[in-house]
Short mmCIF file of C-alpha atoms in Angstrom, two decimals:
data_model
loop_
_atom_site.label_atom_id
_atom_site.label_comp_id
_atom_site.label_asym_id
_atom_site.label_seq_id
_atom_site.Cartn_x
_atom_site.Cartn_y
_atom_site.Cartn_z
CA UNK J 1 45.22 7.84 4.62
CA UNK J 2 43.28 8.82 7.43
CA UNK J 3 42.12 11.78 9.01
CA UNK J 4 41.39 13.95 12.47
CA UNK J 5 39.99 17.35 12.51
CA UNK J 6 40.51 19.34 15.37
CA UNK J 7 38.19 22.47 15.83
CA UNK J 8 39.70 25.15 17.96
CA UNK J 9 37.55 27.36 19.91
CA UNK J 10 35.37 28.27 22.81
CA UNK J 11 32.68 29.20 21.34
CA UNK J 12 32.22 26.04 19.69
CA UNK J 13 32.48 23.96 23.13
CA UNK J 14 29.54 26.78 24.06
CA UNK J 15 27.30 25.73 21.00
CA UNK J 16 27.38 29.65 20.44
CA UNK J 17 28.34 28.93 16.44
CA UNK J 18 27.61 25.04 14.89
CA UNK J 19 31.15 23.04 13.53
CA UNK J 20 30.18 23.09 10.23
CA UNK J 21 34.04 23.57 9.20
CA UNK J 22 34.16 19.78 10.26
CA UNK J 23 31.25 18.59 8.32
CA UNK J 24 32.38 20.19 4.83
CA UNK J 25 35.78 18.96 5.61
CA UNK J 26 34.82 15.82 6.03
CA UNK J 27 32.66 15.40 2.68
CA UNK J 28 35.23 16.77 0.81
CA UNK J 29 38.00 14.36 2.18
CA UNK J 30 35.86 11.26 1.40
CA UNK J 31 35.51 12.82 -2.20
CA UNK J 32 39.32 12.28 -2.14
CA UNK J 33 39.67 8.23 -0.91
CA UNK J 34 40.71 9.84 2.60
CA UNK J 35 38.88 8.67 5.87
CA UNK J 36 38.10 10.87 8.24
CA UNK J 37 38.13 8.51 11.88
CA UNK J 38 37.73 11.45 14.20
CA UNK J 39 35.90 14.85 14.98
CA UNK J 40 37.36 16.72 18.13
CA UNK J 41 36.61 20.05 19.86
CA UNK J 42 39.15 21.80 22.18
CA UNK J 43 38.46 25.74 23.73
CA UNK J 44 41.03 28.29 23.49
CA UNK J 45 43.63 26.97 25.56
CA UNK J 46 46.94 25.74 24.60
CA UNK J 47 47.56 22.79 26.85
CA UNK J 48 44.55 20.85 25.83
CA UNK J 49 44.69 21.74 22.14
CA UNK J 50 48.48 20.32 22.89
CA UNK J 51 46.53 17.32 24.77
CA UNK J 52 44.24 16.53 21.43
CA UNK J 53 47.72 16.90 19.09
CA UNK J 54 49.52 14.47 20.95
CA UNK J 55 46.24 11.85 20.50
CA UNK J 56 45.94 12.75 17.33
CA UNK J 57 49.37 11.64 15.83
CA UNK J 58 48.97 8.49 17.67
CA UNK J 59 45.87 7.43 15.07
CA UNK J 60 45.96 9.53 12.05
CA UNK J 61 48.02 10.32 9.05
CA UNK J 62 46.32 13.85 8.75
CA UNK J 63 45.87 16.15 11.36
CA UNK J 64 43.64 19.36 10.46
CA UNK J 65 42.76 22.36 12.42
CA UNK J 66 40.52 25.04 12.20
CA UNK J 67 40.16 28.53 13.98
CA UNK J 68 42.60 30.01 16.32
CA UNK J 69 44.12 31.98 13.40
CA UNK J 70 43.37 35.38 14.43
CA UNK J 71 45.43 38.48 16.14
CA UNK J 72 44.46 38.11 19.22
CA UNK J 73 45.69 36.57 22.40
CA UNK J 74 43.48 33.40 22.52
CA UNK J 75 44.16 32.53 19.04
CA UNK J 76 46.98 29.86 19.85
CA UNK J 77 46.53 27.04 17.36
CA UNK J 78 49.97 28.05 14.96
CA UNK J 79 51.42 29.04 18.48
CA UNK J 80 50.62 26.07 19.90
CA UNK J 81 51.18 23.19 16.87
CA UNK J 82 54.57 24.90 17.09
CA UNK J 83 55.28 23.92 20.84
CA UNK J 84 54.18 20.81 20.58
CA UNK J 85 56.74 20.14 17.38
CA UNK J 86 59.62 21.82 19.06
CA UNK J 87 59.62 24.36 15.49
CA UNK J 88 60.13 27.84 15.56
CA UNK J 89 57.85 30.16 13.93
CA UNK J 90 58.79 32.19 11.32
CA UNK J 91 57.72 35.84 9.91
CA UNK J 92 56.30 35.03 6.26
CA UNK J 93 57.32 38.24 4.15
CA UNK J 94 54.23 37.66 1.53
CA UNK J 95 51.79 37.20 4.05
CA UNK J 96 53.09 40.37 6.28
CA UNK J 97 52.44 42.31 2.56
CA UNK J 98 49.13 40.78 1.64
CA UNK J 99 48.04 41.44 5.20
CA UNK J 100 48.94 45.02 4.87
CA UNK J 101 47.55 45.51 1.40
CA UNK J 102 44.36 43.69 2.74
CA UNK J 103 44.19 47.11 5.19
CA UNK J 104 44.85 49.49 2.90
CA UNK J 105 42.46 48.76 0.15
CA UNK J 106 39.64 49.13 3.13
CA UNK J 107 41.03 52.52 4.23
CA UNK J 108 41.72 50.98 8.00
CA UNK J 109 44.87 51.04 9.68
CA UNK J 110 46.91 47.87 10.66
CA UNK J 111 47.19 47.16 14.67
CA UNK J 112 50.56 45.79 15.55
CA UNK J 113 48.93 42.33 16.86
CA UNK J 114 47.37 41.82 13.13
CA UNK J 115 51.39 41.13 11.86
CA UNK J 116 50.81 38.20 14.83
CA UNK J 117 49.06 36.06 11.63
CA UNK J 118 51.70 36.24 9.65
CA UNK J 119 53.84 33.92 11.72
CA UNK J 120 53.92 30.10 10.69
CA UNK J 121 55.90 27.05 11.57
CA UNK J 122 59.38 26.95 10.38
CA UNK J 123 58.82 25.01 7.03
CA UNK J 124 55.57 25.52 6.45
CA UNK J 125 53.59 25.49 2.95
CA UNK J 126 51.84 29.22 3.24
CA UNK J 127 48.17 28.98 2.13
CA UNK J 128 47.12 32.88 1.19
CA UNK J 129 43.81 34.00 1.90
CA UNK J 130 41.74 35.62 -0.28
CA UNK J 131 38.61 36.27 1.81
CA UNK J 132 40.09 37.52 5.06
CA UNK J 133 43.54 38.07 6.88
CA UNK J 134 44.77 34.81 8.24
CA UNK J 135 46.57 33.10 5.88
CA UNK J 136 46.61 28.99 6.76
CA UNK J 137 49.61 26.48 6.03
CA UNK J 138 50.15 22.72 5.63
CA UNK J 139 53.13 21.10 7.26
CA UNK J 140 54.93 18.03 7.02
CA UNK J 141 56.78 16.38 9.99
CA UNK J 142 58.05 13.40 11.01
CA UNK J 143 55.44 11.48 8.14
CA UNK J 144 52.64 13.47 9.92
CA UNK J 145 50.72 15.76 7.51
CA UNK J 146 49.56 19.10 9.88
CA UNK J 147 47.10 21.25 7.88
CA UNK J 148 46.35 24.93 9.81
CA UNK J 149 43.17 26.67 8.32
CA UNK J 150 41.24 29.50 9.24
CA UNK J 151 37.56 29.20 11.09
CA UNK J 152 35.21 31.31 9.36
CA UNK J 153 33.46 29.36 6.37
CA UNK J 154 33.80 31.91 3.92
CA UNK J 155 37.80 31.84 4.03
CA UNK J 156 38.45 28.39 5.28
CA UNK J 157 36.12 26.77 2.13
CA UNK J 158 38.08 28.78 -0.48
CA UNK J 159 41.91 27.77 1.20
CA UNK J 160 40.78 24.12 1.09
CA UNK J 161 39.27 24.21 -2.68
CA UNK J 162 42.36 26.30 -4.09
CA UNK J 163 45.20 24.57 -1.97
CA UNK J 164 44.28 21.91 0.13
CA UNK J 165 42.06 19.62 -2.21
CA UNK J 166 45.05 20.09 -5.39
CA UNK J 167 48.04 19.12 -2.89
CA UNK J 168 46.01 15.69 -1.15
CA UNK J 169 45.00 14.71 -4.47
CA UNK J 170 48.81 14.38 -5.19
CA UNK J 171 49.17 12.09 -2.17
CA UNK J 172 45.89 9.90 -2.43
CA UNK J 173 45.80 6.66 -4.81
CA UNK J 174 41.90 6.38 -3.92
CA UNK J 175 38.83 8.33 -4.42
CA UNK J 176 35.22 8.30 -2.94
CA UNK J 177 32.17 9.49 -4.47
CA UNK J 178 28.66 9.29 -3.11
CA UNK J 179 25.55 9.86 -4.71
CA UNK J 180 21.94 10.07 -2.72
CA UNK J 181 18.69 9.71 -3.84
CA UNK J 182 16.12 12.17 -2.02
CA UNK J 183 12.97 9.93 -1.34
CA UNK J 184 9.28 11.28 -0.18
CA UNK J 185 6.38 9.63 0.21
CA UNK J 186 7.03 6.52 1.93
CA UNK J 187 7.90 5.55 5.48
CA UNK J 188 11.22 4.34 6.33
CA UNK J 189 10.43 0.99 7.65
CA UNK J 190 8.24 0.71 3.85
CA UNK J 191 11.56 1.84 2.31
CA UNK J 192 13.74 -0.41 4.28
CA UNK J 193 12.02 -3.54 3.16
CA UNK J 194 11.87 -2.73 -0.34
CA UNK J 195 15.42 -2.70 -0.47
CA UNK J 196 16.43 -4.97 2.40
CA UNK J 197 18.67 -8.13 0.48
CA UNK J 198 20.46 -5.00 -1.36
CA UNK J 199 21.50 -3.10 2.52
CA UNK J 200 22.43 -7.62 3.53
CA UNK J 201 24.85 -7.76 0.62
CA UNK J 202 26.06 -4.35 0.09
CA UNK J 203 29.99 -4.02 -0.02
CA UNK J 204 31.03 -1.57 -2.77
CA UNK J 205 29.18 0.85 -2.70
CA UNK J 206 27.97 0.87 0.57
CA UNK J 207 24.07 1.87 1.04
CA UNK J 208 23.55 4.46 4.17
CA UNK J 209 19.64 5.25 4.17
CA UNK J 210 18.98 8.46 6.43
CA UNK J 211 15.91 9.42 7.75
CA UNK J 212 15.55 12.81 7.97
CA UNK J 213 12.90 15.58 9.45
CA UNK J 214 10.17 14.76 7.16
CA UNK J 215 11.69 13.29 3.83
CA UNK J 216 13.87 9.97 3.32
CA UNK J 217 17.56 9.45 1.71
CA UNK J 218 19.37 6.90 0.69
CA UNK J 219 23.43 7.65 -0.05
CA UNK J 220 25.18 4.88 -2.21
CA UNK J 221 28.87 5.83 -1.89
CA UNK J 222 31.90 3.74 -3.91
CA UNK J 223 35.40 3.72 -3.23
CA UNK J 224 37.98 3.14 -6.02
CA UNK J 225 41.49 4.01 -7.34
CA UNK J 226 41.86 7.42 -8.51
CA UNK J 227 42.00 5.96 -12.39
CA UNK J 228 38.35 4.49 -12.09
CA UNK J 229 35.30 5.60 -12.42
CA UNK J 230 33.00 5.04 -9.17
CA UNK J 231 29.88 6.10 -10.52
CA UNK J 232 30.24 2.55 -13.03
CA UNK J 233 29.32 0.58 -9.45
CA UNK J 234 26.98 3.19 -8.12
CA UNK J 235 24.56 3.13 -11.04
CA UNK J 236 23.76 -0.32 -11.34
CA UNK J 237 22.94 -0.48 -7.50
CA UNK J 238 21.11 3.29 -7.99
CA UNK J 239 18.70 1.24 -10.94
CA UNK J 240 17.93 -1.69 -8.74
CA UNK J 241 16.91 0.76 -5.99
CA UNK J 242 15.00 2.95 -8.20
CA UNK J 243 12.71 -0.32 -9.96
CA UNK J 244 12.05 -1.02 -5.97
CA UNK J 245 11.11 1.95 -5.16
CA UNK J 246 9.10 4.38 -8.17
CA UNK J 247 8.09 7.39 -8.06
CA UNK J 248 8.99 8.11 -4.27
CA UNK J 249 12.74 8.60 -5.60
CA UNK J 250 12.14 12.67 -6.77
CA UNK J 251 15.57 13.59 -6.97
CA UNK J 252 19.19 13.48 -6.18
CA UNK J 253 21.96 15.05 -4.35
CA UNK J 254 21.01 18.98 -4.38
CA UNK J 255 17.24 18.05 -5.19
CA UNK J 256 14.64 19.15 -3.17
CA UNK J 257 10.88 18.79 -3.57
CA UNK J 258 10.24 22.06 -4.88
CA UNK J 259 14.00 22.49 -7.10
CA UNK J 260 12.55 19.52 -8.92
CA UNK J 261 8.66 21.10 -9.21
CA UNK J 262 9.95 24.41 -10.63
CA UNK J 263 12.63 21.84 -13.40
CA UNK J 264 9.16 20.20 -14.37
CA UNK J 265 6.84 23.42 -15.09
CA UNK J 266 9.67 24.89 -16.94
CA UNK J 267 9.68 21.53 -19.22
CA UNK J 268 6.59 21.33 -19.15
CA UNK J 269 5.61 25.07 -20.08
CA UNK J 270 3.22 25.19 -17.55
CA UNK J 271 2.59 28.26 -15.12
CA UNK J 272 1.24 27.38 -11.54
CA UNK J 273 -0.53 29.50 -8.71
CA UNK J 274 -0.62 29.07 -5.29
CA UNK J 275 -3.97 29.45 -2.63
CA UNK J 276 -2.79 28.66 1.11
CA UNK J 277 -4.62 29.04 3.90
CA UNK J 278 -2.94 27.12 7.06
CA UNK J 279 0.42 26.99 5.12
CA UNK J 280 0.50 30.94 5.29
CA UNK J 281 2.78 31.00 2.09
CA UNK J 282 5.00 28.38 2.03
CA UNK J 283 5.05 26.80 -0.68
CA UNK J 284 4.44 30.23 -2.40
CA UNK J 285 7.74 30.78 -0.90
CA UNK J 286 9.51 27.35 -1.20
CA UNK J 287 8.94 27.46 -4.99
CA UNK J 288 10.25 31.47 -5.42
CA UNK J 289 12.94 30.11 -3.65
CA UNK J 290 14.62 28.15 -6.68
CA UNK J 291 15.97 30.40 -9.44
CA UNK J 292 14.08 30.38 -12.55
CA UNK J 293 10.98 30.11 -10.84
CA UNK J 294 9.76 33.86 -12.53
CA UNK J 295 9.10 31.49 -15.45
CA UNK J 296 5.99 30.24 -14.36
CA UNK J 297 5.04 30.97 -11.05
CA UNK J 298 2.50 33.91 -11.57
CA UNK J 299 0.78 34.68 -7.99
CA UNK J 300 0.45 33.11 -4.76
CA UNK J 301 -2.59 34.22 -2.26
CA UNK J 302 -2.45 33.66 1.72
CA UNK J 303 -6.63 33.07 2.22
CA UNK J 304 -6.19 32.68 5.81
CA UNK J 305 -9.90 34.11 6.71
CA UNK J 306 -13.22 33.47 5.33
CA UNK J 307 -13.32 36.79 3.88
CA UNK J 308 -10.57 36.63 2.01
CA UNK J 309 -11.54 33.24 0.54
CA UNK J 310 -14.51 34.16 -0.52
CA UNK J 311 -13.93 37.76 -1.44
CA UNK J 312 -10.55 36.79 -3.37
CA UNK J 313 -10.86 33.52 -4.50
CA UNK J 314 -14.59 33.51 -5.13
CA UNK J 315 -15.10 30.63 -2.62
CA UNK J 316 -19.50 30.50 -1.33
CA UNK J 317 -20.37 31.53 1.25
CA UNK J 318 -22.67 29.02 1.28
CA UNK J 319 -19.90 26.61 0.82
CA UNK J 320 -18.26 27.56 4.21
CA UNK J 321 -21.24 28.22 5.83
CA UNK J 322 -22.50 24.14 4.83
CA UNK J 323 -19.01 22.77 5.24
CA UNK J 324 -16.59 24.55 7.41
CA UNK J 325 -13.10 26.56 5.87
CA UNK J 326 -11.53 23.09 6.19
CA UNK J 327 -12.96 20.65 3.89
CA UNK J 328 -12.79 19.15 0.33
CA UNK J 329 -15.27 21.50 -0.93
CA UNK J 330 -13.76 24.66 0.18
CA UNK J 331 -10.19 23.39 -0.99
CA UNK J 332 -11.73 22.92 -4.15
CA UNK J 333 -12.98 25.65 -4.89
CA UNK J 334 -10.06 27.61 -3.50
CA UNK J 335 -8.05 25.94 -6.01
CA UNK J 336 -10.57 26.65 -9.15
CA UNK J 337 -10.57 30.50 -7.86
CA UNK J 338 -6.39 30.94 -7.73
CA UNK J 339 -6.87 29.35 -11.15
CA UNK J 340 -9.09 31.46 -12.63
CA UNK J 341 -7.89 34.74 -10.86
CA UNK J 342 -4.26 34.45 -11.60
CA UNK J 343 -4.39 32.73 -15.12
CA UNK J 344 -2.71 29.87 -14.31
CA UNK J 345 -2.04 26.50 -15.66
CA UNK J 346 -1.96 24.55 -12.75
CA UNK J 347 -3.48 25.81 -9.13
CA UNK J 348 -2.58 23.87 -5.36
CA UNK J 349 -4.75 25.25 -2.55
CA UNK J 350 -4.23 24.51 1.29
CA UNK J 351 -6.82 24.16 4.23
CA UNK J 352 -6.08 23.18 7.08
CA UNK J 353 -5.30 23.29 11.10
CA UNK J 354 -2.06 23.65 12.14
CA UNK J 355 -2.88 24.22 15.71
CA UNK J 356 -2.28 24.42 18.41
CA UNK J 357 -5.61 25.50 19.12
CA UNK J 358 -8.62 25.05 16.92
CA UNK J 359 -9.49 21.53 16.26
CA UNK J 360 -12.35 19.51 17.41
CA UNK J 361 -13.03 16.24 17.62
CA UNK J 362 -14.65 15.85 14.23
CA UNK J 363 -11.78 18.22 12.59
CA UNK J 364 -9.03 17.74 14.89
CA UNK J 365 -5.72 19.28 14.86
CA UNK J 366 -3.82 18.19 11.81
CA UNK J 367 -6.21 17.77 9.61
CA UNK J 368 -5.48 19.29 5.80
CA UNK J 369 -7.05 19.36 2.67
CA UNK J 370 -4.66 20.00 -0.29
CA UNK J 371 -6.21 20.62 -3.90
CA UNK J 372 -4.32 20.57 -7.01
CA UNK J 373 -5.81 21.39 -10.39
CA UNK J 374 -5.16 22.60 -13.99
CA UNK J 375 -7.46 24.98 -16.33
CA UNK J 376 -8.37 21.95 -18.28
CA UNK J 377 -10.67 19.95 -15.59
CA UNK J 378 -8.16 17.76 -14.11
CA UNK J 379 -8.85 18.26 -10.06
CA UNK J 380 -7.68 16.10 -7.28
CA UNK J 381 -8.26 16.79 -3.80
CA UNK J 382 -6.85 14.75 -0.90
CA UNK J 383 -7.06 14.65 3.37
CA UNK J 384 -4.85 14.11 5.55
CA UNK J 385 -4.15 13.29 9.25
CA UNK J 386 -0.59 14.85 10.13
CA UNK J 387 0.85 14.83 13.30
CA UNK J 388 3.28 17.20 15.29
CA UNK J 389 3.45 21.17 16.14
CA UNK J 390 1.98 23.65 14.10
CA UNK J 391 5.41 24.59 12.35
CA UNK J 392 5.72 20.40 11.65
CA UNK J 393 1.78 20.56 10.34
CA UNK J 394 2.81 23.25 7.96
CA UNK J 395 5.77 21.96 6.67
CA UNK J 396 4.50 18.66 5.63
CA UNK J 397 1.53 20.56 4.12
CA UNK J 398 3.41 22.56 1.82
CA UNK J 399 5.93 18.94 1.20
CA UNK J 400 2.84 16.85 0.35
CA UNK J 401 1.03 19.98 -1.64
CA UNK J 402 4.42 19.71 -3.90
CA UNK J 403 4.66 16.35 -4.24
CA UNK J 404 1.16 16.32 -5.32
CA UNK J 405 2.38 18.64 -8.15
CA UNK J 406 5.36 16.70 -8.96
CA UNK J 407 2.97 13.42 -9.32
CA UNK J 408 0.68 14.89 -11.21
CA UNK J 409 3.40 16.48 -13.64
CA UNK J 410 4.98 12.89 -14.17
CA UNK J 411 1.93 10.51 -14.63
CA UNK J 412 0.72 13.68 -17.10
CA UNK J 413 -2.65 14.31 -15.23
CA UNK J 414 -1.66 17.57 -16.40
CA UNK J 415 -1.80 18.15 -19.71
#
């Protein structure tokens, strides 16, 4: 079967609010075999929502709509879908109750244009809502499938997990899964011709690599009948991909650089502390980001002047004085001090200029030092050249500072 989802709304044509109702959608119909050939946006206005109706019947099986649920006068899309199938509407008892309960547990009273939601398409399947007042429906006509949901996220993602996804799963004989690998540490053109005779010959699954702001994905998705098991033609290809490519393949799916850093301490029992100077805290923050991360992240400093380095982390003066705040001797023993102050395992320390100001022509803009070291006498420290804005610098600092932790966990440099 395939698929068109129509977003109603103004404020989406304005880019005041992103369509993410589409993109969620849209993953969640490929999970179920169904293809999903067209995105369109219409405003608030019945004849041109009518207009994208009458295209869309021409070329899909499914036709899905969100927003323009609400009680006021610009929210047409039931109004509307009716028109344009010559179908009544119809006052839904059980919605006209829920939406009055919904009031009265919230000590407000009902408005007279709030019963306006509780109106559907004569012959409608009612879809309740438990996160708001619009309820949403799914209609059959003339072997057209119409499915009516609300806008906002939070009530539209429940309706389609609890209804939607249970009543297309009845009507598909297919199912698609993907799976993607999250890939840092290697450029794309690198990555391409590593795997270049597998992207030639691919058929199922198909291999999509996406480049993406400053990491590198590759989604391997497989298509098969509902009986099957895709995941018995993903892995094969996933194995071949993984031999090409190492230790630049982190994760997958939900992974992210410092989800799989935080996995790996916990294994490992190891506690880590952070020093940052140019990254102001990021990866302090990226890592207390992941839950379960009180197990062994113990303290994170921002050393963003001399003073502080030397009066916190115990970094010379002499040190700075002979070699600048930005170089492989301060970052080392910025690292050894965050170490020794906090207690720590494992220490990463960041120097660095982010710009835009700053840089000169034998430390120019960009230029980062990132130390990583355990309380055991394992210490690497590394420079690097990185390009872009200061918020770009700073972001591939703290990405490289955690890979740097993630390689060192999995070659056991750390012990």
């Amino acid at each position: 079967m395939d698929a068109e989802i129509i977003g109603v709304g103004s404020e989406l044509l304005l880019g005041q609010i992103s369509n993410t109702d589409a993109q969620y959608i849209s993953q969640k119909l490929s999970q179920l075999g169904i293809n999903v050939f067209y995105h369109t946006v219409v405003g608030d206005n019945s004849k041109r929502l009518k207009k994208a109706l009458e295209i869309a019947v021409d070329r899909v099986d499914i036709i899905i709509t969100t927003g323009g649920l609400g009680p006021t006068m610009d929210d047409i899309t039931k109004e509307t879908i009716a028109e344009f199938l010559g179908i009544p509407l119809e006052l839904h008892q059980p919605s006209v109750d829920r939406i009055e309960n919904y009031f009265a547990k919230r000590g407000r009273t009902i408005s007279q244009n709030n019963y306006k939601q509780a109106y559907f398409p004569k012959g409608s399947i009612i879809l309740s809502n438990n996160h708001g007042t619009a309820p949403g429906a799914i209609l059959e006509y003339n072997n057209k499938i119409f499915i009516i949901l609300p806008g906002p996220p939070r009530e539209l993602q429940p309706m389609f997990e609890e209804h939607v996804i249970p009543y297309l799963e009845n009507r598909s004989s297919e199912k698609i899964v993907s799976r993607v690998l999250k890939i840092y540490g290697i450029g794309e053109s690198d990555m391409e011709e590593k795997i270049k005779d597998l992207l030639i010959d691919q058929s199922n699954p198909t291999i999509a690599p996406l480049a993406g702001v400053s990491e590198l994905s590759i989604r391997l998705t497989a298509k098969t009948s509902r009986n099957e098991d895709p995941f018995k033609l993903i892995q094969p290809i996933e194995r071949k991909i993984r031999e090409r490519l190492g230790d630049v393949v982190y994760g997958v799916d939900d992974d992210t650089l410092e989800s799989v850093v935080v996995n790996l301490l916990i294994e490992s029992g190891k506690t880590i502390a952070t020093a940052e100077s140019c990254t102001g805290g990021l990866i302090a923050e990226r890592i207390t980001s992941i839950p379960g991360a009180s197990k062994v992240f113990l303290q994170g400093i921002v050393s963003y002047s001399n003073q502080s380095k030397i009066e916190i982390l115990k970094v010379s003066k002499d040190t700075i004085a002979k070699y600048g705040a930005v170089s492989r001797e301060t970052a080392e023993e910025m690292v050894k001090g965050i170490i020794k102050t906090s207690g720590a395992d494992i220490g990463i320390a960041v120097t660095g200029i982010a710009g835009p100001g700053g840089g000169t022509k034998d430390k120019p803009v960009g230029l980062v030092y990132i130390a990583v070291a355990d309380n055991k006498g394992f210490l690497t420290v590394n420079r690097y050249n990185l390009l872009g804005d200061r918020k770009r610098v700073q972001q591939s600092s703290a990405s490289i500072a955690l890979d740097s932790i993630r390689r060192a966990l999995l070659n056991k440099k750390i012990d």
